[in-house]
Structures are given as structure tokens and as C-alpha cells.
Amino acid sequence: MSLESAVVLPAPSPQAARDYLSGSLGSPQTIAPLPRVCAQLAQLTAQQVTDATQLARLIQSDPALAGEIMRVANSPALRPRTAVVSLQQAVSWLGVAEVRNIAMAVMLRGEVFVAPGHEVKSEELWQEAWLAALWAKEIARERRKHVESAFLAALMHRTGAALSLKILSRFEMEQRVRLDARTFAELMVEFESAFGRLLMTSWLLPQDVQDAASDWRSYRESSQSDLAATVHAAHLLATHTLHAESLGEETVIESPAFELLGVFPDDRRRMIAKRDHVRGLAGI
């Protein structure tokens, strides 16, 4: 029985949950270790010349990753004239950078965006992160700036919330309790930044990515204000893609983040018209 289907569970004190979260911050390797495939992929792609055959062999060791790479390679937005039928062909078609991005996304989803009893919220956070990463790439290509780092920074921008959710879910299961919605939400906000930093440091991400992913809400004050503004704009586009009824197109287009980025209104409208393209890449 999931936590959401339980009839009666006692309510713990908020301080007990807060102490549990604080304790978890001291043991990063037990809550979100860097997946083996990601570590090996980073080593392989860091080489001056990356062997597509060797890369495909590594990817094949993880069925979920292999399946996602084949899906993206054959998506309407990216597929070549003839279908991609082998993993090595997919790797060659997509390129090393794209494969690395997909691998990070797949591993992140499996390790971090998992919270038994809170599947709906976890999936919502994942969709925000995944769509924002794809939108950030569109913004970076439009501006020809942060092309490599924008995707990763946007992908990571909701990991702190997701990891807080995962740890709170574990607390509820271990203690056989149920936090009220308000306490749950407040604790997620309180610990989001700390858990996001913890994860990104543990996974050895570049400092500019860490700063932008952490500072996207207050991008003007960030040491990486341009990249953080890219993440902020990508988040708005992702939210609009998911919930156009609550965040309209004009609200997104008028965001000051685009002003800071130097993206003109006509370019914003042209960009937002790519919704179906981005949805196709995301598989949402």
C-alpha cells in the first residue's frame, strides 16, 4: 500500500522531519551517488577522440538509457530520412554531447526524481526539469551562448526540490508517519538549495552550472546571471508548455529574463512556437 492510499497515519513534528533532512545532508553518497554509467561516460567522453563503438557498448549496459537514446534518435524532430536501427548508429547520429546529455537526464530521473507515495509531484518536477533543459538548449542556440552548459544547468534546476521530496518520502516510510501538505511544502522550499548544491557537488558538475541551477529564481544577483537567466526563461517556457492555461504565452514573452538575455520579442514568439518540437523531443 502506498502512503497516499493509507487511511490513517500519525503526523510527526516538523522538527523531526527537519532533523532528518539535516542529517541526510551529511551523507551525500547514501542519498544520490553518482551512477556508474555516468562516471564512465564522463571519462570516455573526456577523451580527445571518442570511439562510437565503445560508447555504444557502455550505453548498452543500461537498458533504460539505451532505450531513451534510440527514442530520441528516432523522434520526429531529429530522425534522419531512414530509421535508426542500432545503438551505434544512434550514437553517431546524435553526437557525443547529445548522448552525454541524455545519459545525465536518464540517470538523474532514476536516482533523484523518485519519491514513493509522492509519484505525482515527483513526475511534475521531472517534467519541469526535462522540458526546461530542452528549452534552455533552444535559447542557447538562438543566442549562440552557453550551448554546452545551458542544458545541464536547466536540467539540474529542480533537483534540490526533487531530492528533498525523495528524502521526506523516505522519512515518512521509515517512521510510518504522514506529513501534512503545508509542512511538506515548507520543508521542500527550506532545503531545496542545500540539496541541489549537495547533489551537483557530489556529481562533480562545473561551478557555473551549479551557480546558475541554484540561482535561477534570483538570476540578477547570481555570479552567473546570464546563464541563470537562461535557466529562468527556460523554466517559464517549460511551465507554459505543461500548463498553458495558468501561464499564458504573453506572460512568458514579457518576462524580464528575456530582456537581460537580449532576446527580442519577435524572436521570443518564434521560439515559443516551437512547443510541439520540444514536446516531441521530451516525449511528453
Tab-separated table of C-alpha atoms in Angstrom:
chain	number	residue	atom	x	y	z
A	1	MET	CA	0.000	0.000	0.000
A	2	SER	CA	1.378	3.427	-0.920
A	3	LEU	CA	1.496	6.274	1.558
A	4	GLU	CA	-1.125	8.135	-0.439
A	5	SER	CA	-3.570	5.227	-0.094
A	6	ALA	CA	-3.072	4.761	3.674
A	7	VAL	CA	-6.132	5.656	5.689
A	8	VAL	CA	-4.654	6.870	8.982
A	9	LEU	CA	-1.054	7.798	9.697
A	10	PRO	CA	0.142	9.871	12.655
A	11	ALA	CA	1.516	13.345	11.996
A	12	PRO	CA	5.133	13.839	13.141
A	13	SER	CA	6.546	17.083	14.448
A	14	PRO	CA	8.002	19.304	11.713
A	15	GLN	CA	11.243	19.444	13.697
A	16	ALA	CA	11.684	15.666	13.470
A	17	ALA	CA	11.432	15.848	9.690
A	18	ARG	CA	13.761	18.870	9.616
A	19	ASP	CA	16.359	16.989	11.690
A	20	TYR	CA	16.102	14.019	9.336
A	21	LEU	CA	16.731	16.246	6.319
A	22	SER	CA	19.670	17.938	8.054
A	23	GLY	CA	21.192	14.564	8.860
A	24	SER	CA	20.845	13.463	5.245
A	25	LEU	CA	22.876	16.469	4.090
A	26	GLY	CA	25.897	14.917	5.810
A	27	SER	CA	25.813	11.698	3.778
A	28	PRO	CA	25.529	12.530	0.050
A	29	GLN	CA	26.771	9.141	-1.167
A	30	THR	CA	23.885	7.372	0.561
A	31	ILE	CA	21.147	9.522	-0.928
A	32	ALA	CA	22.234	10.263	-4.504
A	33	PRO	CA	25.502	8.591	-5.532
A	34	LEU	CA	26.912	9.341	-8.976
A	35	PRO	CA	25.696	6.469	-11.184
A	36	ARG	CA	28.452	4.204	-12.520
A	37	VAL	CA	27.403	4.699	-16.139
A	38	CYS	CA	27.572	8.493	-15.753
A	39	ALA	CA	31.063	8.314	-14.248
A	40	GLN	CA	32.299	6.014	-17.008
A	41	LEU	CA	30.600	8.102	-19.679
A	42	ALA	CA	32.268	11.262	-18.371
A	43	GLN	CA	35.679	9.576	-18.546
A	44	LEU	CA	35.045	8.255	-22.039
A	45	THR	CA	33.717	11.495	-23.498
A	46	ALA	CA	36.570	13.486	-21.940
A	47	GLN	CA	38.988	11.803	-24.329
A	48	GLN	CA	40.109	13.776	-27.390
A	49	VAL	CA	38.682	11.106	-29.695
A	50	THR	CA	35.616	9.166	-28.547
A	51	ASP	CA	35.021	5.757	-30.093
A	52	ALA	CA	31.320	5.411	-31.032
A	53	THR	CA	31.544	1.623	-30.742
A	54	GLN	CA	32.966	1.808	-27.226
A	55	LEU	CA	30.394	4.427	-26.268
A	56	ALA	CA	27.550	2.284	-27.605
A	57	ARG	CA	28.861	-0.715	-25.669
A	58	LEU	CA	28.826	1.261	-22.436
A	59	ILE	CA	25.316	2.576	-23.056
A	60	GLN	CA	24.059	-0.908	-23.864
A	61	SER	CA	24.839	-1.950	-20.301
A	62	ASP	CA	21.905	0.207	-19.165
A	63	PRO	CA	18.652	-0.790	-20.931
A	64	ALA	CA	16.754	2.352	-19.864
A	65	LEU	CA	19.486	4.613	-21.220
A	66	ALA	CA	19.797	2.642	-24.457
A	67	GLY	CA	16.039	2.812	-24.987
A	68	GLU	CA	15.897	6.570	-24.439
A	69	ILE	CA	18.760	7.215	-26.864
A	70	MET	CA	17.019	5.141	-29.525
A	71	ARG	CA	13.754	7.016	-28.857
A	72	VAL	CA	15.381	10.429	-29.206
A	73	ALA	CA	17.318	9.415	-32.325
A	74	ASN	CA	14.072	8.301	-33.973
A	75	SER	CA	11.913	11.178	-32.709
A	76	PRO	CA	10.171	13.213	-35.436
A	77	ALA	CA	12.249	16.254	-34.552
A	78	LEU	CA	15.622	14.553	-35.024
A	79	ARG	CA	15.324	11.341	-37.004
A	80	PRO	CA	17.187	11.044	-40.314
A	81	ARG	CA	15.467	10.029	-43.549
A	82	THR	CA	15.853	6.359	-42.710
A	83	ALA	CA	15.125	4.905	-39.278
A	84	VAL	CA	17.969	4.470	-36.801
A	85	VAL	CA	18.104	0.755	-36.071
A	86	SER	CA	21.257	0.247	-33.977
A	87	LEU	CA	22.640	1.895	-30.868
A	88	GLN	CA	25.960	2.626	-32.554
A	89	GLN	CA	24.093	4.318	-35.388
A	90	ALA	CA	22.107	6.369	-32.849
A	91	VAL	CA	25.289	7.459	-31.058
A	92	SER	CA	26.901	8.503	-34.336
A	93	TRP	CA	23.761	10.366	-35.437
A	94	LEU	CA	23.164	12.248	-32.182
A	95	GLY	CA	26.787	13.006	-31.360
A	96	VAL	CA	28.758	12.666	-28.144
A	97	ALA	CA	27.419	15.841	-26.465
A	98	GLU	CA	23.772	14.894	-27.048
A	99	VAL	CA	24.343	11.342	-25.824
A	100	ARG	CA	26.009	12.680	-22.684
A	101	ASN	CA	23.033	14.982	-22.040
A	102	ILE	CA	20.528	12.163	-22.477
A	103	ALA	CA	22.545	9.913	-20.173
A	104	MET	CA	22.600	12.531	-17.438
A	105	ALA	CA	18.839	13.027	-17.766
A	106	VAL	CA	18.056	9.298	-17.612
A	107	MET	CA	20.312	8.695	-14.612
A	108	LEU	CA	19.011	11.774	-12.825
A	109	ARG	CA	15.433	10.660	-13.245
A	110	GLY	CA	16.168	7.189	-11.918
A	111	GLU	CA	18.237	8.338	-8.939
A	112	VAL	CA	16.637	11.593	-7.829
A	113	PHE	CA	13.123	12.047	-9.220
A	114	VAL	CA	11.754	9.067	-7.316
A	115	ALA	CA	9.598	9.509	-4.208
A	116	PRO	CA	7.332	6.596	-3.219
A	117	GLY	CA	3.966	7.891	-2.105
A	118	HIS	CA	4.502	11.177	-3.939
A	119	GLU	CA	4.737	9.993	-7.525
A	120	VAL	CA	2.570	12.760	-8.967
A	121	LYS	CA	4.695	15.561	-7.502
A	122	SER	CA	7.922	13.800	-8.424
A	123	GLU	CA	6.797	13.388	-12.028
A	124	GLU	CA	5.732	17.048	-12.147
A	125	LEU	CA	9.202	18.150	-11.018
A	126	TRP	CA	10.819	15.846	-13.559
A	127	GLN	CA	8.774	17.216	-16.441
A	128	GLU	CA	9.681	20.761	-15.410
A	129	ALA	CA	13.390	19.888	-15.328
A	130	TRP	CA	13.417	17.882	-18.578
A	131	LEU	CA	11.425	20.420	-20.585
A	132	ALA	CA	13.440	23.320	-19.155
A	133	ALA	CA	16.661	21.602	-20.239
A	134	LEU	CA	15.373	21.258	-23.797
A	135	TRP	CA	14.138	24.852	-23.842
A	136	ALA	CA	17.465	26.077	-22.439
A	137	LYS	CA	19.199	24.412	-25.349
A	138	GLU	CA	16.884	26.255	-27.757
A	139	ILE	CA	17.662	29.576	-26.061
A	140	ALA	CA	21.401	28.867	-26.095
A	141	ARG	CA	21.329	28.021	-29.790
A	142	GLU	CA	19.340	31.155	-30.559
A	143	ARG	CA	21.906	33.302	-28.742
A	144	ARG	CA	24.942	31.141	-29.589
A	145	LYS	CA	25.942	31.282	-25.954
A	146	HIS	CA	26.159	28.653	-23.171
A	147	VAL	CA	25.391	25.940	-25.720
A	148	GLU	CA	27.077	23.230	-23.619
A	149	SER	CA	26.141	24.386	-20.113
A	150	ALA	CA	22.566	25.671	-20.553
A	151	PHE	CA	21.021	22.213	-20.963
A	152	LEU	CA	22.749	20.846	-17.867
A	153	ALA	CA	22.034	23.872	-15.666
A	154	ALA	CA	18.319	23.777	-16.530
A	155	LEU	CA	18.171	20.001	-16.106
A	156	MET	CA	19.546	20.395	-12.588
A	157	HIS	CA	17.422	23.370	-11.532
A	158	ARG	CA	14.706	21.268	-9.828
A	159	THR	CA	16.951	18.557	-8.389
A	160	GLY	CA	17.084	20.176	-4.957
A	161	ALA	CA	13.305	20.068	-4.681
A	162	ALA	CA	13.205	16.516	-6.048
A	163	LEU	CA	15.866	15.289	-3.640
A	164	SER	CA	14.127	16.947	-0.685
A	165	LEU	CA	10.931	15.208	-1.784
A	166	LYS	CA	12.734	11.872	-2.001
A	167	ILE	CA	14.246	12.208	1.481
A	168	LEU	CA	10.960	13.306	3.041
A	169	SER	CA	9.264	10.339	1.404
A	170	ARG	CA	11.865	8.052	2.973
A	171	PHE	CA	11.308	9.717	6.354
A	172	GLU	CA	7.562	9.056	6.134
A	173	MET	CA	8.097	5.410	5.230
A	174	GLU	CA	10.715	4.740	7.922
A	175	GLN	CA	8.749	6.492	10.659
A	176	ARG	CA	5.354	5.302	9.410
A	177	VAL	CA	4.010	8.839	9.554
A	178	ARG	CA	2.436	11.329	7.184
A	179	LEU	CA	3.463	14.979	6.957
A	180	ASP	CA	0.710	17.497	6.331
A	181	ALA	CA	0.855	19.199	2.931
A	182	ARG	CA	1.858	22.603	4.303
A	183	THR	CA	4.779	21.271	6.349
A	184	PHE	CA	5.905	19.133	3.428
A	185	ALA	CA	5.908	22.098	1.048
A	186	GLU	CA	7.675	24.397	3.519
A	187	LEU	CA	10.446	21.863	4.177
A	188	MET	CA	10.982	21.318	0.459
A	189	VAL	CA	11.449	25.058	-0.034
A	190	GLU	CA	13.722	25.325	3.016
A	191	PHE	CA	16.060	22.543	1.896
A	192	GLU	CA	15.865	22.833	-1.891
A	193	SER	CA	19.007	24.927	-2.291
A	194	ALA	CA	21.125	22.841	0.085
A	195	PHE	CA	20.156	19.538	-1.509
A	196	GLY	CA	20.621	20.918	-5.014
A	197	ARG	CA	24.148	22.068	-4.176
A	198	LEU	CA	24.882	18.764	-2.451
A	199	LEU	CA	23.859	16.737	-5.476
A	200	MET	CA	25.699	18.875	-8.016
A	201	THR	CA	28.890	18.883	-5.938
A	202	SER	CA	28.662	15.114	-5.444
A	203	TRP	CA	28.171	14.602	-9.176
A	204	LEU	CA	31.203	16.831	-9.935
A	205	LEU	CA	29.318	19.367	-12.060
A	206	PRO	CA	31.043	22.589	-13.197
A	207	GLN	CA	30.784	25.572	-10.864
A	208	ASP	CA	28.990	27.774	-13.400
A	209	VAL	CA	26.307	25.093	-13.812
A	210	GLN	CA	25.915	24.781	-10.046
A	211	ASP	CA	25.542	28.539	-9.584
A	212	ALA	CA	23.056	29.007	-12.421
A	213	ALA	CA	20.944	25.999	-11.391
A	214	SER	CA	20.843	27.269	-7.803
A	215	ASP	CA	20.233	30.950	-8.574
A	216	TRP	CA	17.635	30.760	-11.362
A	217	ARG	CA	14.921	32.455	-9.288
A	218	SER	CA	17.176	35.406	-8.357
A	219	TYR	CA	19.168	35.427	-11.570
A	220	ARG	CA	20.040	39.123	-11.447
A	221	GLU	CA	22.022	38.637	-8.221
A	222	SER	CA	23.806	35.476	-9.409
A	223	SER	CA	27.525	35.364	-10.197
A	224	GLN	CA	26.346	33.587	-13.353
A	225	SER	CA	23.478	35.981	-14.084
A	226	ASP	CA	23.376	35.333	-17.832
A	227	LEU	CA	23.280	31.552	-17.504
A	228	ALA	CA	20.882	31.755	-14.535
A	229	ALA	CA	18.570	33.988	-16.598
A	230	THR	CA	18.684	31.364	-19.351
A	231	VAL	CA	17.512	28.774	-16.829
A	232	HIS	CA	14.800	31.139	-15.549
A	233	ALA	CA	13.487	31.755	-19.070
A	234	ALA	CA	13.635	28.031	-19.819
A	235	HIS	CA	11.640	27.297	-16.658
A	236	LEU	CA	8.931	29.710	-17.774
A	237	LEU	CA	8.795	28.076	-21.204
A	238	ALA	CA	8.614	24.631	-19.612
A	239	THR	CA	5.796	25.702	-17.287
A	240	HIS	CA	3.909	27.233	-20.209
A	241	THR	CA	4.372	24.029	-22.215
A	242	LEU	CA	2.886	21.997	-19.375
A	243	HIS	CA	0.271	24.471	-18.100
A	244	ALA	CA	-0.574	26.988	-20.822
A	245	GLU	CA	-3.897	27.681	-19.112
A	246	SER	CA	-2.186	29.018	-15.964
A	247	LEU	CA	0.877	30.649	-17.558
A	248	GLY	CA	-0.076	32.317	-20.803
A	249	GLU	CA	2.133	32.977	-23.786
A	250	GLU	CA	2.168	36.752	-23.325
A	251	THR	CA	3.291	36.450	-19.696
A	252	VAL	CA	6.224	34.316	-20.769
A	253	ILE	CA	7.149	36.593	-23.660
A	254	GLU	CA	7.119	39.688	-21.422
A	255	SER	CA	9.480	38.172	-18.824
A	256	PRO	CA	12.393	40.481	-17.878
A	257	ALA	CA	14.705	37.469	-18.182
A	258	PHE	CA	14.468	37.691	-21.966
A	259	GLU	CA	15.357	41.385	-21.768
A	260	LEU	CA	18.516	40.565	-19.839
A	261	LEU	CA	19.355	37.879	-22.396
A	262	GLY	CA	18.838	40.285	-25.279
A	263	VAL	CA	16.204	38.135	-26.983
A	264	PHE	CA	13.859	40.420	-28.932
A	265	PRO	CA	10.045	39.995	-28.749
A	266	ASP	CA	9.739	38.634	-32.295
A	267	ASP	CA	12.438	36.059	-31.536
A	268	ARG	CA	10.611	35.101	-28.339
A	269	ARG	CA	7.408	34.468	-30.293
A	270	ARG	CA	9.281	32.434	-32.855
A	271	MET	CA	10.887	30.438	-30.069
A	272	ILE	CA	7.661	29.741	-28.189
A	273	ALA	CA	6.114	28.494	-31.438
A	274	LYS	CA	8.480	25.509	-31.139
A	275	ARG	CA	6.333	23.964	-28.389
A	276	ASP	CA	5.409	20.882	-30.408
A	277	HIS	CA	9.024	20.378	-31.448
A	278	VAL	CA	10.186	20.485	-27.811
A	279	ARG	CA	7.333	18.241	-26.679
A	280	GLY	CA	8.362	15.731	-29.332
A	281	LEU	CA	11.938	15.718	-28.090
A	282	ALA	CA	10.754	15.332	-24.496
A	283	GLY	CA	8.346	12.522	-25.271
A	284	ILE	CA	5.691	14.232	-23.135
